[in-house]
Structure formats: C-alpha cells, structure tokens
mmCIF file of C-alpha atoms in Angstrom:
data_model
loop_
_atom_site.group_PDB
_atom_site.id
_atom_site.type_symbol
_atom_site.label_atom_id
_atom_site.label_comp_id
_atom_site.label_asym_id
_atom_site.label_seq_id
_atom_site.Cartn_x
_atom_site.Cartn_y
_atom_site.Cartn_z
ATOM 1 C CA MET A 295 31.501 -138.211 -274.766
ATOM 2 C CA ARG A 296 34.575 -137.603 -276.863
ATOM 3 C CA ASP A 297 34.963 -134.054 -275.481
ATOM 4 C CA LEU A 298 34.653 -135.371 -271.947
ATOM 5 C CA ALA A 299 37.382 -137.957 -272.611
ATOM 6 C CA ILE A 300 39.691 -135.278 -274.079
ATOM 7 C CA LEU A 301 39.018 -133.043 -271.073
ATOM 8 C CA PHE A 302 39.746 -135.929 -268.689
ATOM 9 C CA ILE A 303 43.013 -136.790 -270.504
ATOM 10 C CA HIS A 304 44.003 -133.119 -270.464
ATOM 11 C CA LEU A 305 43.250 -132.970 -266.726
ATOM 12 C CA LEU A 306 45.377 -136.073 -266.075
ATOM 13 C CA SER A 307 48.278 -134.701 -268.125
ATOM 14 C CA THR A 308 48.049 -131.372 -266.279
ATOM 15 C CA ILE A 309 48.111 -133.141 -262.917
ATOM 16 C CA ALA A 310 51.073 -135.239 -264.081
ATOM 17 C CA ARG A 311 52.918 -132.063 -265.109
ATOM 18 C CA LEU A 312 52.106 -130.470 -261.747
ATOM 19 C CA MET A 313 53.613 -133.389 -259.844
ATOM 20 C CA ARG A 314 56.971 -132.972 -261.571
ATOM 21 C CA PRO A 315 59.526 -130.511 -260.169
ATOM 22 C CA GLY A 316 58.942 -127.213 -261.930
ATOM 23 C CA GLY A 317 55.769 -128.519 -263.528
ATOM 24 C CA ALA A 318 53.627 -125.796 -262.026
ATOM 25 C CA ARG A 319 55.634 -123.197 -263.940
ATOM 26 C CA ALA A 320 54.849 -124.910 -267.225
ATOM 27 C CA VAL A 321 51.131 -125.047 -266.441
ATOM 28 C CA VAL A 322 51.030 -121.399 -265.440
ATOM 29 C CA ALA A 323 52.793 -120.367 -268.627
ATOM 30 C CA GLU A 324 50.365 -122.434 -270.690
ATOM 31 C CA SER A 325 47.137 -121.075 -269.277
ATOM 32 C CA LEU A 326 46.713 -117.506 -268.050
ATOM 33 C CA LEU A 327 43.283 -118.291 -266.621
ATOM 34 C CA VAL A 328 44.653 -120.485 -263.853
ATOM 35 C CA LYS A 329 47.632 -118.249 -263.134
ATOM 36 C CA HIS A 330 46.267 -116.763 -259.910
ATOM 37 C CA GLN A 331 45.068 -120.110 -258.607
ATOM 38 C CA LEU A 332 48.481 -121.705 -259.069
ATOM 39 C CA VAL A 333 50.683 -119.076 -257.456
ATOM 40 C CA ILE A 334 51.498 -121.355 -254.558
ATOM 41 C CA LEU A 335 51.939 -124.327 -256.875
ATOM 42 C CA ASN A 336 54.516 -122.260 -258.743
ATOM 43 C CA TRP A 337 56.963 -122.444 -255.862
ATOM 44 C CA GLY A 338 59.775 -124.853 -256.451
ATOM 45 C CA SER A 339 60.202 -127.769 -254.100
ATOM 46 C CA GLU A 340 63.542 -126.314 -252.994
ATOM 47 C CA ARG A 341 61.761 -123.302 -251.474
ATOM 48 C CA ALA A 342 59.115 -125.308 -249.619
ATOM 49 C CA PRO A 343 60.586 -128.780 -249.089
ATOM 50 C CA ASN A 344 58.029 -129.837 -246.466
ATOM 51 C CA LEU A 345 54.976 -129.425 -248.721
ATOM 52 C CA ARG A 346 53.647 -132.528 -250.406
ATOM 53 C CA PRO A 347 52.003 -132.245 -253.838
ATOM 54 C CA MET A 348 48.551 -132.587 -252.258
ATOM 55 C CA ASP A 349 49.333 -129.720 -249.865
ATOM 56 C CA ARG A 350 50.263 -127.588 -252.845
ATOM 57 C CA VAL A 351 47.008 -128.409 -254.642
ATOM 58 C CA ILE A 352 44.952 -127.553 -251.549
ATOM 59 C CA ALA A 353 46.851 -124.295 -251.087
ATOM 60 C CA GLY A 354 46.305 -123.489 -254.759
ATOM 61 C CA LEU A 355 42.574 -124.113 -254.387
ATOM 62 C CA CYS A 356 42.491 -121.800 -251.376
ATOM 63 C CA THR A 357 43.724 -118.987 -253.608
ATOM 64 C CA LEU A 358 40.466 -119.294 -255.565
ATOM 65 C CA PHE A 359 38.748 -117.462 -252.719
ATOM 66 C CA ILE A 360 41.116 -114.507 -252.921
ATOM 67 C CA ARG A 361 40.369 -111.887 -255.547
ATOM 68 C CA PRO A 362 43.246 -111.439 -258.013
ATOM 69 C CA TYR A 363 43.814 -107.753 -257.190
ATOM 70 C CA ARG A 364 44.169 -108.606 -253.474
ATOM 71 C CA LEU A 365 46.490 -111.552 -254.060
ATOM 72 C CA LEU A 366 49.624 -109.421 -254.086
ATOM 73 C CA ARG A 367 48.576 -107.720 -250.840
ATOM 74 C CA VAL A 368 47.873 -111.032 -249.097
ATOM 75 C CA ALA A 369 50.995 -112.845 -250.252
ATOM 76 C CA VAL A 370 53.935 -112.226 -247.936
ATOM 77 C CA VAL A 371 57.262 -113.531 -249.119
ATOM 78 C CA PHE A 372 60.218 -113.526 -246.736
ATOM 79 C CA ARG A 373 63.540 -114.139 -248.353
ATOM 80 C CA PRO A 374 66.937 -113.862 -246.673
ATOM 81 C CA SER A 375 67.676 -110.779 -248.767
ATOM 82 C CA THR A 376 64.438 -109.146 -247.560
ATOM 83 C CA LEU A 377 65.232 -109.887 -243.925
ATOM 84 C CA LEU A 378 68.817 -108.661 -244.299
ATOM 85 C CA ALA A 379 67.639 -105.440 -245.939
ATOM 86 C CA PHE A 380 65.121 -104.923 -243.120
ATOM 87 C CA HIS A 381 67.828 -105.546 -240.506
ATOM 88 C CA ALA A 382 70.239 -103.184 -242.262
ATOM 89 C CA ALA A 383 67.563 -100.461 -242.289
ATOM 90 C CA LEU A 384 66.979 -100.970 -238.552
ATOM 91 C CA VAL A 385 70.710 -100.743 -237.847
ATOM 92 C CA ARG A 386 71.049 -97.551 -239.908
ATOM 93 C CA ARG A 387 68.078 -95.996 -238.097
ATOM 94 C CA LYS A 388 69.515 -96.977 -234.710
ATOM 95 C CA TYR A 389 72.878 -95.429 -235.633
ATOM 96 C CA ARG A 390 71.125 -92.267 -236.797
ATOM 97 C CA ILE A 391 69.106 -92.003 -233.555
ATOM 98 C CA LEU A 392 72.216 -92.502 -231.415
ATOM 99 C CA ASP A 393 74.174 -90.070 -233.616
ATOM 100 C CA VAL A 394 76.829 -92.706 -234.284
ATOM 101 C CA THR A 395 78.798 -92.750 -237.505
ATOM 102 C CA GLU A 396 79.456 -96.219 -238.814
ATOM 103 C CA VAL A 397 83.078 -96.925 -239.630
ATOM 104 C CA LYS A 398 83.749 -99.588 -242.233
ATOM 105 C CA THR A 399 86.858 -101.643 -241.597
ATOM 106 C CA VAL A 400 88.597 -104.305 -243.599
ATOM 107 C CA PRO A 401 88.777 -107.638 -241.737
ATOM 108 C CA TYR A 402 92.232 -108.803 -240.591
ATOM 109 C CA LEU A 403 93.845 -105.515 -241.605
ATOM 110 C CA PRO A 404 94.907 -103.535 -238.512
ATOM 111 C CA ILE A 405 95.750 -100.341 -240.378
ATOM 112 C CA SER A 406 92.213 -99.954 -241.756
ATOM 113 C CA HIS A 407 91.017 -98.394 -238.502
ATOM 114 C CA PRO A 408 93.835 -97.568 -236.086
ATOM 115 C CA PHE A 409 91.621 -96.300 -233.224
ATOM 116 C CA VAL A 410 89.785 -99.595 -232.883
ATOM 117 C CA GLU A 411 93.029 -101.553 -233.071
ATOM 118 C CA ARG A 412 94.599 -99.268 -230.475
ATOM 119 C CA LEU A 413 91.668 -99.785 -228.083
ATOM 120 C CA ILE A 414 91.776 -103.563 -228.557
ATOM 121 C CA GLY A 415 95.537 -103.539 -227.993
ATOM 122 C CA THR A 416 95.144 -101.447 -224.831
ATOM 123 C CA ILE A 417 92.516 -103.804 -223.416
ATOM 124 C CA ARG A 418 94.715 -106.807 -224.180
ATOM 125 C CA ARG A 419 97.960 -105.355 -222.797
ATOM 126 C CA GLU A 420 96.592 -103.621 -219.731
ATOM 127 C CA TYR A 421 93.935 -106.071 -218.646
ATOM 128 C CA LEU A 422 93.320 -109.358 -220.471
ATOM 129 C CA ASP A 423 96.961 -110.452 -220.351
ATOM 130 C CA LEU A 424 96.930 -110.015 -216.566
ATOM 131 C CA VAL A 425 93.553 -111.550 -215.687
ATOM 132 C CA PRO A 426 92.507 -115.177 -216.154
ATOM 133 C CA PHE A 427 88.892 -115.773 -217.122
ATOM 134 C CA ARG A 428 86.789 -118.909 -217.279
ATOM 135 C CA THR A 429 83.470 -118.285 -219.020
ATOM 136 C CA ALA A 430 81.901 -115.716 -221.316
ATOM 137 C CA ARG A 431 79.944 -114.231 -218.403
ATOM 138 C CA ASP A 432 83.143 -113.981 -216.367
ATOM 139 C CA ILE A 433 84.968 -112.056 -219.086
ATOM 140 C CA GLU A 434 81.926 -109.795 -219.623
ATOM 141 C CA ASN A 435 81.895 -108.841 -215.937
ATOM 142 C CA LYS A 436 85.640 -108.229 -215.928
ATOM 143 C CA LEU A 437 85.467 -106.124 -219.096
ATOM 144 C CA LEU A 438 82.632 -104.064 -217.588
ATOM 145 C CA SER A 439 84.773 -103.304 -214.538
ATOM 146 C CA PHE A 440 87.676 -102.354 -216.842
ATOM 147 C CA LYS A 441 85.325 -100.101 -218.828
ATOM 148 C CA VAL A 442 84.407 -98.193 -215.658
ATOM 149 C CA PHE A 443 88.081 -97.864 -214.756
ATOM 150 C CA TYR A 444 89.113 -96.863 -218.297
ATOM 151 C CA ASN A 445 86.412 -94.211 -218.776
ATOM 152 C CA ASP A 446 86.000 -92.830 -215.248
ATOM 153 C CA LYS A 447 89.305 -93.235 -213.402
ATOM 154 C CA ARG A 448 92.237 -93.686 -215.803
ATOM 155 C CA CYS A 449 93.713 -90.430 -217.073
ATOM 156 C CA HIS A 450 94.548 -90.263 -220.776
ATOM 157 C CA TYR A 451 97.607 -88.582 -222.235
ATOM 158 C CA ALA A 452 95.701 -87.526 -225.374
ATOM 159 C CA LEU A 453 93.106 -85.736 -223.197
ATOM 160 C CA ASP A 454 95.753 -83.696 -221.320
ATOM 161 C CA GLY A 455 95.578 -85.921 -218.267
ATOM 162 C CA ASP A 456 91.770 -85.929 -217.998
ATOM 163 C CA THR A 457 89.501 -88.948 -218.035
ATOM 164 C CA PRO A 458 86.862 -89.285 -220.782
ATOM 165 C CA SER A 459 84.084 -88.799 -218.214
ATOM 166 C CA GLU A 460 85.669 -85.559 -216.992
ATOM 167 C CA ARG A 461 86.044 -84.315 -220.552
ATOM 168 C CA THR A 462 82.360 -84.924 -221.349
ATOM 169 C CA GLY A 463 81.246 -83.343 -218.090
ATOM 170 C CA MET A 464 79.608 -86.487 -216.717
ATOM 171 C CA LEU A 465 81.996 -86.779 -213.772
ATOM 172 C CA ARG A 466 83.456 -83.947 -211.738
ATOM 173 C CA PRO A 467 86.637 -84.807 -209.839
ATOM 174 C CA LYS A 468 86.832 -83.919 -206.161
ATOM 175 C CA VAL A 469 89.526 -81.531 -205.118
ATOM 176 C CA ALA A 470 92.141 -83.660 -203.433
ATOM 177 C CA ASN A 471 93.615 -82.835 -200.072
ATOM 178 C CA LEU A 472 97.178 -84.080 -200.265
ATOM 179 C CA ASP A 473 97.361 -84.519 -196.485
ATOM 180 C CA SER A 474 94.511 -87.037 -196.418
ATOM 181 C CA TYR A 475 94.197 -89.722 -199.113
ATOM 182 C CA ARG A 476 93.809 -93.454 -199.484
ATOM 183 C CA TRP A 477 94.435 -95.994 -202.243
ATOM 184 C CA GLN A 478 91.396 -97.230 -204.171
ATOM 185 C CA SER A 479 91.744 -100.540 -206.037
ATOM 186 C CA TYR A 480 90.176 -101.137 -209.451
ATOM 187 C CA CYS A 481 89.774 -104.148 -211.722
ATOM 188 C CA ARG A 482 89.999 -106.679 -208.898
ATOM 189 C CA GLY A 483 93.116 -105.179 -207.381
ATOM 190 C CA ILE A 484 95.224 -104.799 -210.527
ATOM 191 C CA TYR A 485 95.215 -100.991 -210.470
ATOM 192 C CA HIS A 486 95.468 -98.735 -207.397
ATOM 193 C CA LEU A 487 94.841 -94.999 -207.567
ATOM 194 C CA PRO A 488 94.965 -92.377 -204.805
ATOM 195 C CA VAL A 489 91.570 -91.034 -203.746
ATOM 196 C CA ALA A 490 90.823 -88.049 -201.513
ATOM 197 C CA THR A 491 89.247 -89.078 -198.221
#
C-alpha cells in the first residue's frame, strides 16, 4: 500500500510538472523511458499556443503506438527557417533552369546596380510621368504595353539602332518603302512611329 501511495504521489507531481510551462522538458530529462512518448509534450506553449494541456497528453499517448525508430520519420516539423530554405532552393533551381544569373543589389543605393536603376529611370521618365493610372491592374496593363513598345519597336542607341527583339532574332523588320508609310501609335497614343504599309 505504501508503494502504491508513493507511485500515486509521484504520478501527481509528474502531472503537476507537465502542466507548467516547460515542465515537459524537465520530465523528459528525468526519465529516458518516457522520452519518446513525451515528444509532443516537449513543445513549448509558445510553439503551439492553441493546444490545451489535455490535448498535449492525448497527443503524447498517441506516440505510444509509434515505434521509436519510426518516430523521426513520422514527425514533420515546419519552421520558418525550413520554409525559407525550401523557397530559396526553389528560386535557385528556377533561375538555373531559366539560365538567369541573380544579381544582388543593396537596397536604396542606386549605384549598386546601374542597369536596373537605368531601366527604372527610363520607365519613369518616358512613360509613368506621362500617363495617369488608377489601380494596380491599370498600371500592369499600361506597363505591359510599354514593354511591347520598348522591346519590339523602340530602337536603342546601345544596340546600334536595333530593337532588342531584332537583336535576338525574334522579330524581323519589314523593308520599308519610303513612298508608302503610315504612323502607328503605341502606349495609348504617346509614341508614334512610321510603319511601312
């Protein structure tokens, strides 16, 4: 009877320690035999704030049915660092597939990458300063039309008067007849270029 009373008191003190924040860690450190059963109880309340103590006990009892060597395979832990590492790996793989080299830039420092700053400045000066826009969808549509104009129709001084599409071979210009031409408008009438008819 005395042993049963000591066991009951020990059980009550263990339950009392489990109910405290961080109490599960103390119990796990004390007894290696119940380590695998209390893995879920070992989580701090800051990691799983919606679990009540009874939910933790039930989840701990459910781990009794999992063999210890399979416990690590069954347990899936998602942390923000894990998700960010997974996302970074996906981004690197996508860049590698598209054969794109990632360029690191320093925020708020225009000289860190002059090509990007030059492109942003060109878009602002030549288009966004001239065109009012109302919503995000509106500016997306207007920027798409400017992209077509910028890559397919606008000649670039750095490319010896060619357009980027002509330089890559995607677009072949028609031979213009200077006797017969018309004016084609782009970007909602902001730019007008002669086109062979």
